[in-house]
Amino acid sequence: MKPPFQAAVVAALVSLSSASMAIEYQAPEALVAPSAFKGVHGLAVDQQGRLLAGSVVGSSIYQVDIDSGEVSTLIGPDQGQADDIAIGPNGEMAWTGFQTGKLLMRDNDNAPIREVASGLPGINSLDFNDETGQLYASQVFLGDALWEIDPTGKQAPRLIAKDLGGFNGFEVGSDGWLYGPLWFKGEVVRINPADGTVETVATGFGTPAAANFDSQGNLYAIDTLKGLLKRIDLASGETTNIAQLSSSLDNLAIDSQDRIFVSNMADNSIQQVDPTTGKVRMITSGELAVPAGMALSEDGNALYIADIFAFRKVDTATGEVTDLRRAHGSDIEYPSSVGLSAQRLLLTSLATNTLQIIDRNDHTTLHLLHGLQAPSGAVELDNGDIVVSEMASGKLLRLSGPKLDQQSVLTEGLQGPVQMIRGRDGNLYLTEMAGFLTRVDPASGKLERLVKDLQLPEGLSETADGKFVIAEGAAHRLLLVDPANGDKTVLASDLPIGLPPGPVLPPTGIPTGVAVAADGRIFFGSDIDNGLYELTPK
């Protein structure tokens, strides 16, 4: 039985009008259940024993009940964006805003939040020296450096070392050195914060993501590529596998009872691991991470979802979710949209400016192209050329040649293209942030704005009779739009879509995906609660 949609967001039943008949819809139901996070990253256990979790996309710090798995928001958007969280010797809490480049801090729950560092894009991991109160933070992905941060914010950050190889989730050891992984080198190292000296502690990792000590001085580390939790012998550098988990691990924390907690960004999960037995207990999880763009297979049986931290397929009859790719466990690069052709899957990423083309049969990567300007969608033409919409430039680019390295501008002047599909008539149809449903002729590049005054239109899908279902993020509803005359019909309202964008994200935030099956069923993802919903004809 599919769980009923929450009463607060049940839409009024409406009629879908066509030339020949009217279809009434049931209230929306969850085909895939919601989950608590939008990707979960940094973990910490504070002096009160609270398990805290951070989310970059969710721009929030959450409190997680270790026994029940119940999740509540401790600090919400926009100040709550946290790639990592650290607790100081006096109970103060500091966290890193990966996208904002800021390090924020508060002395206790009732104290104001203050900015102690800024201008550090990709600020990622941090930790206090519990003996001295010194605070350290690293940049990874958008930078590569290690800093000492003044907790008062009065002094500028002091550079300790740079070009390290991605010093990710680290911790200060009892000797005052910083122990953590070099993400891009497959090593766990220790760094002297006084002079930046680096010494190798252990090797042989796929992609090490974080390292922490327990109360006995044992060092544990996670390998996000292999999905492993390991213990490291500091004397020999030998590693012992403690638990086999899933790939896409992000961080770990160890409490005063030496319980180990591990976060997984692709599963919206936090797991507890017994370091003695390796037994794993799921505290909280989700089958989807951050559902964005989607595409429905020709037979209507499979829904492909760009899930930001994964690429997934959902069985539309049962809701069963299958992983096709997971972040940092494969070559996937934070997909935000997916297009479908007869032989290929076309993924674009707003976060990494990439186009990835995957074979539909064996799921191998055929092309991985970088350097686009916020690509928001891609479609394949009859001759195999790919058209990509660029949100940042307002252009449609046509990519040709065996390596898709021949680039030309099909059209330009778009005002924030969000989602793009190929219509039944062969034309390209797009939503634009400025409020348009737009048609583009793929042969000539002729642009026509068919419908205007839409409220932040995002996902769209064509119905069997040539109309379009559009997700209006700003209005939290689905519309049926007739491109011939511009008529609009509200299909469902008060939906869990339209998440306000976090820092440095586009106005669409996470684009809402929509798909319409031949039998009239409508699917849409939620950027509010991370569920996948279905509207079914009565």
PDB file of N, CA and C in Angstrom, residues 196-273:
ATOM      1  N   GLY A 196      53.002  22.816   8.776  1.00  0.00           N
ATOM      2  CA  GLY A 196      52.445  22.191   7.580  1.00  0.00           C
ATOM      3  C   GLY A 196      53.116  20.904   7.165  1.00  0.00           C
ATOM      4  N   THR A 197      53.989  20.343   7.996  1.00  0.00           N
ATOM      5  CA  THR A 197      54.626  19.065   7.681  1.00  0.00           C
ATOM      6  C   THR A 197      53.569  17.975   7.518  1.00  0.00           C
ATOM      7  N   VAL A 198      53.684  17.171   6.447  1.00  0.00           N
ATOM      8  CA  VAL A 198      52.737  16.108   6.157  1.00  0.00           C
ATOM      9  C   VAL A 198      53.443  14.761   6.264  1.00  0.00           C
ATOM     10  N   GLU A 199      52.854  13.828   7.005  1.00  0.00           N
ATOM     11  CA  GLU A 199      53.386  12.474   7.129  1.00  0.00           C
ATOM     12  C   GLU A 199      52.274  11.476   6.824  1.00  0.00           C
ATOM     13  N   THR A 200      52.601  10.450   6.058  1.00  0.00           N
ATOM     14  CA  THR A 200      51.611   9.434   5.693  1.00  0.00           C
ATOM     15  C   THR A 200      51.362   8.495   6.868  1.00  0.00           C
ATOM     16  N   VAL A 201      50.079   8.249   7.138  1.00  0.00           N
ATOM     17  CA  VAL A 201      49.676   7.328   8.198  1.00  0.00           C
ATOM     18  C   VAL A 201      49.279   5.980   7.621  1.00  0.00           C
ATOM     19  N   ALA A 202      48.491   5.984   6.529  1.00  0.00           N
ATOM     20  CA  ALA A 202      48.031   4.735   5.917  1.00  0.00           C
ATOM     21  C   ALA A 202      47.716   4.989   4.452  1.00  0.00           C
ATOM     22  N   THR A 203      47.868   3.953   3.622  1.00  0.00           N
ATOM     23  CA  THR A 203      47.600   4.036   2.191  1.00  0.00           C
ATOM     24  C   THR A 203      46.614   2.933   1.795  1.00  0.00           C
ATOM     25  N   GLY A 204      46.314   2.878   0.494  1.00  0.00           N
ATOM     26  CA  GLY A 204      45.491   1.793  -0.022  1.00  0.00           C
ATOM     27  C   GLY A 204      44.009   2.057  -0.032  1.00  0.00           C
ATOM     28  N   PHE A 205      43.602   3.300   0.156  1.00  0.00           N
ATOM     29  CA  PHE A 205      42.184   3.645   0.111  1.00  0.00           C
ATOM     30  C   PHE A 205      41.774   3.971  -1.324  1.00  0.00           C
ATOM     31  N   GLY A 206      40.494   3.724  -1.646  1.00  0.00           N
ATOM     32  CA  GLY A 206      39.955   4.169  -2.921  1.00  0.00           C
ATOM     33  C   GLY A 206      39.780   5.677  -2.894  1.00  0.00           C
ATOM     34  N   THR A 207      38.836   6.151  -2.084  1.00  0.00           N
ATOM     35  CA  THR A 207      38.638   7.574  -1.829  1.00  0.00           C
ATOM     36  C   THR A 207      38.345   7.747  -0.345  1.00  0.00           C
ATOM     37  N   PRO A 208      39.367   8.024   0.465  1.00  0.00           N
ATOM     38  CA  PRO A 208      39.118   8.225   1.898  1.00  0.00           C
ATOM     39  C   PRO A 208      38.416   9.551   2.130  1.00  0.00           C
ATOM     40  N   ALA A 209      37.399   9.541   2.999  1.00  0.00           N
ATOM     41  CA  ALA A 209      36.575  10.732   3.166  1.00  0.00           C
ATOM     42  C   ALA A 209      36.695  11.380   4.536  1.00  0.00           C
ATOM     43  N   ALA A 210      36.957  10.599   5.580  1.00  0.00           N
ATOM     44  CA  ALA A 210      37.005  11.167   6.925  1.00  0.00           C
ATOM     45  C   ALA A 210      37.745  10.220   7.854  1.00  0.00           C
ATOM     46  N   ALA A 211      38.267  10.788   8.947  1.00  0.00           N
ATOM     47  CA  ALA A 211      38.956   9.985   9.963  1.00  0.00           C
ATOM     48  C   ALA A 211      38.670  10.571  11.340  1.00  0.00           C
ATOM     49  N   ASN A 212      38.466   9.686  12.334  1.00  0.00           N
ATOM     50  CA  ASN A 212      38.177  10.113  13.704  1.00  0.00           C
ATOM     51  C   ASN A 212      38.796   9.151  14.714  1.00  0.00           C
ATOM     52  N   PHE A 213      39.091   9.685  15.908  1.00  0.00           N
ATOM     53  CA  PHE A 213      39.608   8.879  17.012  1.00  0.00           C
ATOM     54  C   PHE A 213      38.482   8.505  17.977  1.00  0.00           C
ATOM     55  N   ASP A 214      38.618   7.316  18.593  1.00  0.00           N
ATOM     56  CA  ASP A 214      37.742   6.994  19.713  1.00  0.00           C
ATOM     57  C   ASP A 214      38.441   7.388  21.010  1.00  0.00           C
ATOM     58  N   SER A 215      37.805   7.089  22.138  1.00  0.00           N
ATOM     59  CA  SER A 215      38.353   7.518  23.426  1.00  0.00           C
ATOM     60  C   SER A 215      39.625   6.779  23.792  1.00  0.00           C
ATOM     61  N   GLN A 216      39.909   5.649  23.139  1.00  0.00           N
ATOM     62  CA  GLN A 216      41.099   4.860  23.416  1.00  0.00           C
ATOM     63  C   GLN A 216      42.260   5.196  22.491  1.00  0.00           C
ATOM     64  N   GLY A 217      42.064   6.163  21.610  1.00  0.00           N
ATOM     65  CA  GLY A 217      43.112   6.549  20.687  1.00  0.00           C
ATOM     66  C   GLY A 217      43.161   5.742  19.407  1.00  0.00           C
ATOM     67  N   ASN A 218      42.148   4.885  19.169  1.00  0.00           N
ATOM     68  CA  ASN A 218      42.067   4.143  17.908  1.00  0.00           C
ATOM     69  C   ASN A 218      41.573   5.074  16.810  1.00  0.00           C
ATOM     70  N   LEU A 219      42.188   4.994  15.636  1.00  0.00           N
ATOM     71  CA  LEU A 219      41.817   5.846  14.515  1.00  0.00           C
ATOM     72  C   LEU A 219      40.984   5.051  13.518  1.00  0.00           C
ATOM     73  N   TYR A 220      39.820   5.599  13.172  1.00  0.00           N
ATOM     74  CA  TYR A 220      38.919   4.978  12.196  1.00  0.00           C
ATOM     75  C   TYR A 220      38.796   5.895  10.984  1.00  0.00           C
ATOM     76  N   ALA A 221      38.610   5.302   9.814  1.00  0.00           N
ATOM     77  CA  ALA A 221      38.461   6.079   8.582  1.00  0.00           C
ATOM     78  C   ALA A 221      37.441   5.407   7.677  1.00  0.00           C
ATOM     79  N   ILE A 222      36.796   6.204   6.833  1.00  0.00           N
ATOM     80  CA  ILE A 222      35.844   5.668   5.863  1.00  0.00           C
ATOM     81  C   ILE A 222      36.380   5.855   4.452  1.00  0.00           C
ATOM     82  N   ASP A 223      36.072   4.877   3.617  1.00  0.00           N
ATOM     83  CA  ASP A 223      36.429   4.886   2.192  1.00  0.00           C
ATOM     84  C   ASP A 223      35.127   5.009   1.419  1.00  0.00           C
ATOM     85  N   THR A 224      34.871   6.193   0.851  1.00  0.00           N
ATOM     86  CA  THR A 224      33.586   6.421   0.190  1.00  0.00           C
ATOM     87  C   THR A 224      33.451   5.647  -1.115  1.00  0.00           C
ATOM     88  N   LEU A 225      34.561   5.419  -1.807  1.00  0.00           N
ATOM     89  CA  LEU A 225      34.504   4.663  -3.060  1.00  0.00           C
ATOM     90  C   LEU A 225      34.143   3.210  -2.803  1.00  0.00           C
ATOM     91  N   LYS A 226      34.760   2.611  -1.791  1.00  0.00           N
ATOM     92  CA  LYS A 226      34.550   1.191  -1.507  1.00  0.00           C
ATOM     93  C   LYS A 226      33.442   0.944  -0.479  1.00  0.00           C
ATOM     94  N   GLY A 227      32.968   2.010   0.176  1.00  0.00           N
ATOM     95  CA  GLY A 227      31.915   1.847   1.165  1.00  0.00           C
ATOM     96  C   GLY A 227      32.377   1.135   2.418  1.00  0.00           C
ATOM     97  N   LEU A 228      33.607   1.381   2.833  1.00  0.00           N
ATOM     98  CA  LEU A 228      34.190   0.655   3.964  1.00  0.00           C
ATOM     99  C   LEU A 228      34.457   1.573   5.148  1.00  0.00           C
ATOM    100  N   LEU A 229      34.241   1.031   6.356  1.00  0.00           N
ATOM    101  CA  LEU A 229      34.736   1.633   7.579  1.00  0.00           C
ATOM    102  C   LEU A 229      35.947   0.818   8.015  1.00  0.00           C
ATOM    103  N   LYS A 230      37.090   1.491   8.237  1.00  0.00           N
ATOM    104  CA  LYS A 230      38.346   0.815   8.558  1.00  0.00           C
ATOM    105  C   LYS A 230      38.923   1.343   9.875  1.00  0.00           C
ATOM    106  N   ARG A 231      39.672   0.485  10.535  1.00  0.00           N
ATOM    107  CA  ARG A 231      40.480   0.915  11.674  1.00  0.00           C
ATOM    108  C   ARG A 231      41.942   0.906  11.248  1.00  0.00           C
ATOM    109  N   ILE A 232      42.683   1.937  11.661  1.00  0.00           N
ATOM    110  CA  ILE A 232      44.080   2.102  11.250  1.00  0.00           C
ATOM    111  C   ILE A 232      44.991   1.878  12.452  1.00  0.00           C
ATOM    112  N   ASP A 233      45.985   1.035  12.282  1.00  0.00           N
ATOM    113  CA  ASP A 233      47.032   0.853  13.287  1.00  0.00           C
ATOM    114  C   ASP A 233      48.070   1.955  13.067  1.00  0.00           C
ATOM    115  N   LEU A 234      48.162   2.882  14.017  1.00  0.00           N
ATOM    116  CA  LEU A 234      49.047   4.032  13.832  1.00  0.00           C
ATOM    117  C   LEU A 234      50.516   3.639  13.800  1.00  0.00           C
ATOM    118  N   ALA A 235      50.862   2.554  14.457  1.00  0.00           N
ATOM    119  CA  ALA A 235      52.266   2.142  14.497  1.00  0.00           C
ATOM    120  C   ALA A 235      52.726   1.558  13.169  1.00  0.00           C
ATOM    121  N   SER A 236      51.863   0.727  12.557  1.00  0.00           N
ATOM    122  CA  SER A 236      52.262   0.016  11.338  1.00  0.00           C
ATOM    123  C   SER A 236      51.643   0.585  10.068  1.00  0.00           C
ATOM    124  N   GLY A 237      50.535   1.313  10.210  1.00  0.00           N
ATOM    125  CA  GLY A 237      49.801   1.792   9.035  1.00  0.00           C
ATOM    126  C   GLY A 237      48.863   0.767   8.448  1.00  0.00           C
ATOM    127  N   GLU A 238      48.799  -0.411   9.064  1.00  0.00           N
ATOM    128  CA  GLU A 238      47.903  -1.452   8.558  1.00  0.00           C
ATOM    129  C   GLU A 238      46.446  -1.091   8.861  1.00  0.00           C
ATOM    130  N   THR A 239      45.555  -1.507   7.975  1.00  0.00           N
ATOM    131  CA  THR A 239      44.130  -1.213   8.150  1.00  0.00           C
ATOM    132  C   THR A 239      43.343  -2.511   8.305  1.00  0.00           C
ATOM    133  N   THR A 240      42.272  -2.436   9.074  1.00  0.00           N
ATOM    134  CA  THR A 240      41.370  -3.564   9.291  1.00  0.00           C
ATOM    135  C   THR A 240      39.959  -3.143   8.923  1.00  0.00           C
ATOM    136  N   ASN A 241      39.292  -3.928   8.098  1.00  0.00           N
ATOM    137  CA  ASN A 241      37.918  -3.624   7.737  1.00  0.00           C
ATOM    138  C   ASN A 241      37.002  -3.906   8.928  1.00  0.00           C
ATOM    139  N   ILE A 242      36.227  -2.902   9.320  1.00  0.00           N
ATOM    140  CA  ILE A 242      35.297  -3.044  10.433  1.00  0.00           C
ATOM    141  C   ILE A 242      33.885  -3.328   9.938  1.00  0.00           C
ATOM    142  N   ALA A 243      33.463  -2.632   8.869  1.00  0.00           N
ATOM    143  CA  ALA A 243      32.101  -2.828   8.348  1.00  0.00           C
ATOM    144  C   ALA A 243      32.061  -2.498   6.870  1.00  0.00           C
ATOM    145  N   GLN A 244      31.336  -3.330   6.109  1.00  0.00           N
ATOM    146  CA  GLN A 244      31.073  -3.055   4.700  1.00  0.00           C
ATOM    147  C   GLN A 244      29.758  -2.303   4.609  1.00  0.00           C
ATOM    148  N   LEU A 245      29.822  -1.069   4.171  1.00  0.00           N
ATOM    149  CA  LEU A 245      28.654  -0.221   4.007  1.00  0.00           C
ATOM    150  C   LEU A 245      28.450   0.027   2.517  1.00  0.00           C
ATOM    151  N   SER A 246      27.706   1.039   2.157  1.00  0.00           N
ATOM    152  CA  SER A 246      27.509   1.395   0.749  1.00  0.00           C
ATOM    153  C   SER A 246      28.452   2.530   0.374  1.00  0.00           C
ATOM    154  N   SER A 247      28.695   2.694  -0.906  1.00  0.00           N
ATOM    155  CA  SER A 247      29.488   3.827  -1.367  1.00  0.00           C
ATOM    156  C   SER A 247      28.723   5.128  -1.126  1.00  0.00           C
ATOM    157  N   SER A 248      29.384   6.249  -1.339  1.00  0.00           N
ATOM    158  CA  SER A 248      28.843   7.596  -1.103  1.00  0.00           C
ATOM    159  C   SER A 248      28.876   7.983   0.365  1.00  0.00           C
ATOM    160  N   LEU A 249      29.737   7.335   1.153  1.00  0.00           N
ATOM    161  CA  LEU A 249      29.922   7.749   2.538  1.00  0.00           C
ATOM    162  C   LEU A 249      30.516   9.152   2.573  1.00  0.00           C
ATOM    163  N   ASP A 250      30.157   9.922   3.605  1.00  0.00           N
ATOM    164  CA  ASP A 250      30.649  11.291   3.672  1.00  0.00           C
ATOM    165  C   ASP A 250      31.441  11.583   4.937  1.00  0.00           C
ATOM    166  N   ASN A 251      30.916  11.193   6.100  1.00  0.00           N
ATOM    167  CA  ASN A 251      31.564  11.603   7.328  1.00  0.00           C
ATOM    168  C   ASN A 251      31.295  10.587   8.420  1.00  0.00           C
ATOM    169  N   LEU A 252      31.997  10.729   9.540  1.00  0.00           N
ATOM    170  CA  LEU A 252      31.742   9.886  10.701  1.00  0.00           C
ATOM    171  C   LEU A 252      31.974  10.681  11.967  1.00  0.00           C
ATOM    172  N   ALA A 253      31.361  10.214  13.052  1.00  0.00           N
ATOM    173  CA  ALA A 253      31.534  10.811  14.374  1.00  0.00           C
ATOM    174  C   ALA A 253      31.550   9.677  15.386  1.00  0.00           C
ATOM    175  N   ILE A 254      32.280   9.879  16.461  1.00  0.00           N
ATOM    176  CA  ILE A 254      32.374   8.880  17.518  1.00  0.00           C
ATOM    177  C   ILE A 254      32.041   9.568  18.837  1.00  0.00           C
ATOM    178  N   ASP A 255      31.089   9.007  19.596  1.00  0.00           N
ATOM    179  CA  ASP A 255      30.675   9.654  20.830  1.00  0.00           C
ATOM    180  C   ASP A 255      31.489   9.154  22.020  1.00  0.00           C
ATOM    181  N   SER A 256      31.143   9.625  23.213  1.00  0.00           N
ATOM    182  CA  SER A 256      31.901   9.289  24.418  1.00  0.00           C
ATOM    183  C   SER A 256      31.798   7.819  24.785  1.00  0.00           C
ATOM    184  N   GLN A 257      30.795   7.126  24.250  1.00  0.00           N
ATOM    185  CA  GLN A 257      30.651   5.694  24.470  1.00  0.00           C
ATOM    186  C   GLN A 257      31.345   4.878  23.376  1.00  0.00           C
ATOM    187  N   ASP A 258      32.067   5.560  22.514  1.00  0.00           N
ATOM    188  CA  ASP A 258      32.769   4.956  21.383  1.00  0.00           C
ATOM    189  C   ASP A 258      31.819   4.308  20.374  1.00  0.00           C
ATOM    190  N   ARG A 259      30.597   4.823  20.316  1.00  0.00           N
ATOM    191  CA  ARG A 259      29.687   4.423  19.248  1.00  0.00           C
ATOM    192  C   ARG A 259      30.066   5.210  17.996  1.00  0.00           C
ATOM    193  N   ILE A 260      30.112   4.535  16.855  1.00  0.00           N
ATOM    194  CA  ILE A 260      30.521   5.159  15.602  1.00  0.00           C
ATOM    195  C   ILE A 260      29.287   5.431  14.748  1.00  0.00           C
ATOM    196  N   PHE A 261      29.186   6.649  14.232  1.00  0.00           N
ATOM    197  CA  PHE A 261      28.078   7.044  13.376  1.00  0.00           C
ATOM    198  C   PHE A 261      28.645   7.450  12.016  1.00  0.00           C
ATOM    199  N   VAL A 262      28.015   6.977  10.955  1.00  0.00           N
ATOM    200  CA  VAL A 262      28.501   7.221   9.592  1.00  0.00           C
ATOM    201  C   VAL A 262      27.367   7.794   8.752  1.00  0.00           C
ATOM    202  N   SER A 263      27.661   8.844   7.990  1.00  0.00           N
ATOM    203  CA  SER A 263      26.654   9.445   7.107  1.00  0.00           C
ATOM    204  C   SER A 263      26.872   8.997   5.667  1.00  0.00           C
ATOM    205  N   ASN A 264      25.763   8.903   4.918  1.00  0.00           N
ATOM    206  CA  ASN A 264      25.804   8.527   3.509  1.00  0.00           C
ATOM    207  C   ASN A 264      24.934   9.494   2.730  1.00  0.00           C
ATOM    208  N   MET A 265      25.560  10.263   1.830  1.00  0.00           N
ATOM    209  CA  MET A 265      24.843  11.324   1.118  1.00  0.00           C
ATOM    210  C   MET A 265      23.831  10.795   0.107  1.00  0.00           C
ATOM    211  N   ALA A 266      24.087   9.630  -0.484  1.00  0.00           N
ATOM    212  CA  ALA A 266      23.191   9.104  -1.513  1.00  0.00           C
ATOM    213  C   ALA A 266      21.951   8.440  -0.928  1.00  0.00           C
ATOM    214  N   ASP A 267      22.046   7.990   0.314  1.00  0.00           N
ATOM    215  CA  ASP A 267      20.921   7.305   0.954  1.00  0.00           C
ATOM    216  C   ASP A 267      20.227   8.162   1.994  1.00  0.00           C
ATOM    217  N   ASN A 268      20.647   9.424   2.138  1.00  0.00           N
ATOM    218  CA  ASN A 268      20.117  10.255   3.220  1.00  0.00           C
ATOM    219  C   ASN A 268      20.144   9.488   4.538  1.00  0.00           C
ATOM    220  N   SER A 269      21.236   8.776   4.781  1.00  0.00           N
ATOM    221  CA  SER A 269      21.246   7.857   5.912  1.00  0.00           C
ATOM    222  C   SER A 269      22.327   8.177   6.918  1.00  0.00           C
ATOM    223  N   ILE A 270      22.052   7.797   8.155  1.00  0.00           N
ATOM    224  CA  ILE A 270      23.042   7.749   9.223  1.00  0.00           C
ATOM    225  C   ILE A 270      22.955   6.361   9.838  1.00  0.00           C
ATOM    226  N   GLN A 271      24.109   5.691   9.917  1.00  0.00           N
ATOM    227  CA  GLN A 271      24.175   4.350  10.471  1.00  0.00           C
ATOM    228  C   GLN A 271      25.068   4.341  11.702  1.00  0.00           C
ATOM    229  N   GLN A 272      24.737   3.461  12.631  1.00  0.00           N
ATOM    230  CA  GLN A 272      25.566   3.249  13.809  1.00  0.00           C
ATOM    231  C   GLN A 272      26.305   1.929  13.645  1.00  0.00           C
ATOM    232  N   VAL A 273      27.613   1.960  13.893  1.00  0.00           N
ATOM    233  CA  VAL A 273      28.432   0.764  13.736  1.00  0.00           C
ATOM    234  C   VAL A 273      29.078   0.415  15.074  1.00  0.00           C
TER     235      VAL A 273
END
